[in-house]
Amino acid sequence: NCNLKYGARLIHSVLGDNSTISCCEVLNNLIFPSHEQHHNNSFLISACIMGQSNMAAGATIGSNHNSRAADGEIVASRGFWPGLCSSVKHSSRFASFTMLSKADYPNELNIKLPFSLVNNNTQHNELEVMPAYWWMYNMYAIARNTSKYQSRDKRKRKIQNIEFETFAPDTVEETIAARKLLEVWTAKAHLIKSKVDFSEYENKELRQIGQNLLINQPEYVDSLEICGEGMEKGKRKVRILKPRKAYNAYGEMILYYAVKNIIHYLDENKENSIEKLNNMFEGKRLREWINLGGQMMPNEYVEQLRNDINEGVLNTWDEIHHRYDELWQNYQQEKLRHSYLSLLYLLQANEITPEAWEDTLDKAIEIQQYICNQVYESRKKDYENPYRNATFRNEEEKIAVIGTIDETSFVKQVKEETEPYCI
């Protein structure tokens, strides 16, 4: 129909001719670069899908007629993966790299925790959210994300600026916010168990209590029933799975992002040092980043862009696109500044001393080795899965078709990247 033709034309105009879309319904949607959409999908309402996403077969985004008002919309940050035959109600919002397990989700959702796995547990009538699922159990996919989309970018004229890195200011800010939520929710669970009224506590006090518990009392935290707030419309329980492990995983993500960018800068600028970085970046961390068609911008720059358009400073599309390019040229410096200040947040420090930097580098090496090991282990599951192996006559045939795990190109790539990183 005409909606399908228009939707396909829209998607191909943004993604290029190598995008995947067939047999779907697409109505009034804005879809950012690096989007895969398989057969028998439906976007029944307006949606903004911010790229690096994968619409599995049978997924229905925005089931109709669940309110008396006009239809709402779905907004999903980068890395949105609704699983096979999952149905989501409008209006809903999803943090970056949210994966939905197969389910008919009965209510509107606002998933605030990035890199999560969301499950509708019908047996217990609960919504389950496992934060940092990708980092803990699907490292192969998350580590491969950046290089995968870079290699698939077949644009002949790369005039649109796109951030392909999984860990960038937008996702890291969501991760920092998620850690704060876990601190608050852990504190509330503790106070409820202690039969103390948490309404008397300010948010900052709750965060301090939760942080202390998550860091210093792991076994006790594991015994708590920690529930999320404001993530589903309805009265049923939203259970947070493995919150302590997720909290630590989020910390590792922030450190990995910060150190990776700082090391890259120091390698490119041999005359600088961590001491000089302490003098380069002052002030508060920019916390709100906007994904404009794949290009990341601080919100204050976006507001300035809007004002300049409204006031006639920018009058043509060429002038607007030129502004985009100017902001992109400054983006690496802005990302470096954000990386440095994110590391200060994680270390709870005002500057990074040489001793603290050495300790941070040691932790970064451990994280890189963990990434390398988990990439191997998560990929290894596919090779050892007896049901996958059941389709081959014997081991020789399997190797002839898919090779061995040590021959997997991305596994080899990560190993090669890890060796110099750890020297």
Short mmCIF file of C-alpha atoms in Angstrom, two decimals, residues 32-33 44 49 58 60 75 84 125 139 141 148 155 158 265 276 284 339-340 348 351 368 383 405:
data_model
loop_
_atom_site.label_atom_id
_atom_site.label_comp_id
_atom_site.label_asym_id
_atom_site.label_seq_id
_atom_site.Cartn_x
_atom_site.Cartn_y
_atom_site.Cartn_z
CA PHE A 32 17.72 6.89 12.22
CA PRO A 33 20.70 5.21 10.48
CA LEU A 44 1.02 1.17 14.17
CA ILE A 49 13.76 4.85 16.45
CA GLY A 58 6.39 -10.14 14.14
CA THR A 60 4.27 -4.72 16.81
CA VAL A 75 10.60 6.84 21.33
CA LEU A 84 10.26 -11.92 18.07
CA ASN A 125 2.43 -10.90 36.96
CA MET A 139 29.41 -9.16 25.23
CA ALA A 141 27.02 -8.47 20.42
CA LYS A 148 29.52 -3.99 12.55
CA ARG A 155 27.05 5.23 1.64
CA LYS A 158 29.16 10.17 3.62
CA TYR A 265 43.96 11.54 22.98
CA LYS A 276 47.57 18.70 31.81
CA LYS A 284 30.27 20.76 35.07
CA SER A 339 35.09 11.37 29.16
CA TYR A 340 37.38 13.13 31.60
CA GLN A 348 34.33 10.89 43.10
CA GLU A 351 41.12 15.83 39.70
CA GLN A 368 39.61 -5.06 28.44
CA TYR A 383 29.36 -23.47 18.94
CA ILE A 405 35.46 -20.25 17.08
#
